[in-house]
Amino acid sequence: MDYQGHADGSAKAYSLEEHGPSFQLSPHFRLIEFASRDGADTVLVHPALIDALEAIREHFGKPVHINSGYRTKSHNRAIRGSRNSRHTMGLAADIDVRGVHPDTVADFAETLQPGGLGRYHTFTHVDVEGVSRRWDER
Ligand SMILES: [Zn+2]
């Protein structure tokens, strides 16, 4: 998987209406899975984020569920996300892997790339900002 190769580019912008919700971004992820939960048409997704999630999918051999991918700034404010959240740039996803403990998911995600990693009780935050920020909210 090609994380480093994508690390410097910016997120790509997709349109739910133009591409369709089922637009396949990669073998296991569709556009709608990354969409802002406020129903915005534009969806920002960084290719390196998709690569990271595919690597997690491949490693565990189980579906990766995206609780929160891209967030518009207003949606991020509404759910009280942190200011300048990587989610608003298409660089982050909060995920859980069916049947796998979040600690185990985080331990593997930590080996992938130099992006940010947040540990939570029920999910794992993965981002591809290129700075190794680590935090623990368990
Ligand atoms: Zn997050």
CSV table of C-alpha atoms and ligand atoms in Angstrom, one decimal:
chain,number,residue,atom,x,y,z
A,1,MET,CA,0.0,0.0,0.0
A,2,ASP,CA,1.2,3.4,-1.0
A,3,TYR,CA,0.8,5.7,2.0
A,4,GLN,CA,3.9,7.8,1.6
A,5,GLY,CA,3.2,8.5,-2.0
A,6,HIS,CA,0.0,10.2,-1.2
A,7,ALA,CA,1.0,12.0,2.0
A,8,ASP,CA,1.7,15.4,0.4
A,9,GLY,CA,-1.3,15.8,-1.9
A,10,SER,CA,-4.6,17.3,-0.7
A,11,ALA,CA,-7.9,15.6,-0.4
A,12,LYS,CA,-10.0,15.1,-3.5
A,13,ALA,CA,-13.5,16.5,-3.7
A,14,TYR,CA,-16.4,14.3,-4.8
A,15,SER,CA,-20.0,15.1,-5.3
A,16,LEU,CA,-22.7,12.6,-4.1
A,17,GLU,CA,-25.0,13.7,-6.9
A,18,GLU,CA,-22.4,13.5,-9.7
A,19,HIS,CA,-20.6,10.4,-8.6
A,20,GLY,CA,-23.4,8.7,-6.8
A,21,PRO,CA,-23.5,7.4,-3.2
A,22,SER,CA,-22.3,4.0,-4.3
A,23,PHE,CA,-19.3,5.3,-6.2
A,24,GLN,CA,-16.5,2.9,-5.4
A,25,LEU,CA,-13.4,4.8,-4.1
A,26,SER,CA,-11.5,1.6,-3.6
A,27,PRO,CA,-12.3,-2.2,-3.5
A,28,HIS,CA,-14.0,-1.9,0.0
A,29,PHE,CA,-15.1,1.7,0.4
A,30,ARG,CA,-17.9,3.6,-1.3
A,31,LEU,CA,-18.3,7.4,-1.4
A,32,ILE,CA,-21.4,7.5,0.9
A,33,GLU,CA,-19.4,6.0,3.8
A,34,PHE,CA,-17.2,9.1,3.9
A,35,ALA,CA,-20.0,11.6,3.5
A,36,SER,CA,-20.7,14.3,6.0
A,37,ARG,CA,-23.6,13.2,8.2
A,38,ASP,CA,-25.4,16.5,7.6
A,39,GLY,CA,-26.2,15.4,4.1
A,40,ALA,CA,-23.8,17.8,2.3
A,41,ASP,CA,-23.3,17.0,-1.4
A,42,THR,CA,-19.5,17.6,-1.4
A,43,VAL,CA,-17.3,14.9,0.2
A,44,LEU,CA,-13.6,15.4,0.7
A,45,VAL,CA,-11.4,12.3,0.9
A,46,HIS,CA,-7.7,12.1,0.9
A,47,PRO,CA,-6.3,9.1,-1.1
A,48,ALA,CA,-3.9,8.2,1.6
A,49,LEU,CA,-6.8,7.9,4.0
A,50,ILE,CA,-8.4,5.3,1.7
A,51,ASP,CA,-5.2,3.5,1.5
A,52,ALA,CA,-4.9,3.4,5.3
A,53,LEU,CA,-8.4,2.0,5.7
A,54,GLU,CA,-7.9,-0.6,3.0
A,55,ALA,CA,-4.7,-1.7,4.8
A,56,ILE,CA,-6.7,-2.1,8.0
A,57,ARG,CA,-9.5,-3.9,6.1
A,58,GLU,CA,-6.9,-6.3,4.6
A,59,HIS,CA,-5.0,-6.9,7.8
A,60,PHE,CA,-8.1,-7.9,9.8
A,61,GLY,CA,-10.0,-9.4,6.9
A,62,LYS,CA,-13.2,-7.8,8.3
A,63,PRO,CA,-15.4,-4.9,7.3
A,64,VAL,CA,-14.3,-1.5,8.5
A,65,HIS,CA,-17.2,0.7,9.6
A,66,ILE,CA,-16.7,4.5,9.2
A,67,ASN,CA,-18.6,6.2,12.1
A,68,SER,CA,-17.4,9.6,10.9
A,69,GLY,CA,-15.4,10.5,7.8
A,70,TYR,CA,-15.6,13.9,6.2
A,71,ARG,CA,-17.4,16.6,8.1
A,72,THR,CA,-18.4,20.0,6.9
A,73,LYS,CA,-17.3,22.8,9.2
A,74,SER,CA,-20.9,23.4,10.3
A,75,HIS,CA,-21.5,19.7,11.0
A,76,ASN,CA,-18.2,19.5,12.9
A,77,ARG,CA,-19.3,22.5,15.0
A,78,ALA,CA,-22.8,20.9,15.6
A,79,ILE,CA,-21.3,17.7,17.0
A,80,ARG,CA,-18.7,19.7,18.9
A,81,GLY,CA,-15.7,18.3,17.0
A,82,SER,CA,-12.3,19.9,17.8
A,83,ARG,CA,-11.5,23.2,16.0
A,84,ASN,CA,-9.6,22.6,12.7
A,85,SER,CA,-10.5,18.9,12.9
A,86,ARG,CA,-8.8,16.8,10.3
A,87,HIS,CA,-12.3,15.5,9.5
A,88,THR,CA,-13.1,18.8,7.9
A,89,MET,CA,-10.2,18.4,5.5
A,90,GLY,CA,-11.1,14.9,4.4
A,91,LEU,CA,-8.0,13.6,6.2
A,92,ALA,CA,-9.6,11.6,9.0
A,93,ALA,CA,-12.0,8.8,9.8
A,94,ASP,CA,-13.3,7.4,13.0
A,95,ILE,CA,-13.6,3.6,12.5
A,96,ASP,CA,-14.5,0.4,14.1
A,97,VAL,CA,-13.7,-3.1,12.8
A,98,ARG,CA,-16.4,-5.7,13.3
A,99,GLY,CA,-15.4,-8.1,16.1
A,100,VAL,CA,-12.1,-6.4,16.7
A,101,HIS,CA,-11.3,-4.5,19.9
A,102,PRO,CA,-10.5,-0.8,19.3
A,103,ASP,CA,-7.2,-1.2,21.1
A,104,THR,CA,-6.2,-3.9,18.6
A,105,VAL,CA,-7.3,-1.7,15.7
A,106,ALA,CA,-5.3,1.2,17.1
A,107,ASP,CA,-2.2,-0.9,17.6
A,108,PHE,CA,-2.2,-1.9,14.0
A,109,ALA,CA,-3.1,1.6,12.7
A,110,GLU,CA,-0.1,2.9,14.6
A,111,THR,CA,2.2,0.8,12.5
A,112,LEU,CA,0.8,2.1,9.2
A,113,GLN,CA,1.9,5.7,8.7
A,114,PRO,CA,2.9,8.9,10.4
A,115,GLY,CA,-0.5,10.4,10.7
A,116,GLY,CA,-2.6,11.0,13.8
A,117,LEU,CA,-4.1,8.3,15.9
A,118,GLY,CA,-6.7,8.7,18.6
A,119,ARG,CA,-7.8,5.9,20.9
A,120,TYR,CA,-11.3,5.9,22.2
A,121,HIS,CA,-13.5,3.3,24.0
A,122,THR,CA,-15.5,2.3,21.0
A,123,PHE,CA,-13.7,3.5,18.0
A,124,THR,CA,-10.3,4.6,16.6
A,125,HIS,CA,-9.5,7.9,14.9
A,126,VAL,CA,-7.1,7.6,12.0
A,127,ASP,CA,-5.8,10.6,10.1
A,128,VAL,CA,-3.2,11.1,7.4
A,129,GLU,CA,-2.0,14.6,8.2
A,130,GLY,CA,1.6,13.5,8.1
A,131,VAL,CA,2.3,14.5,11.7
A,132,SER,CA,2.4,11.8,14.3
A,133,ARG,CA,-0.1,13.1,16.8
A,134,ARG,CA,-1.2,10.6,19.4
A,135,TRP,CA,-4.0,10.9,21.9
A,136,ASP,CA,-5.9,8.7,24.3
A,137,GLU,CA,-9.5,9.4,25.3
A,138,ARG,CA,-10.2,6.0,26.8
B,1,ZN,ZN,-11.9,11.6,14.6
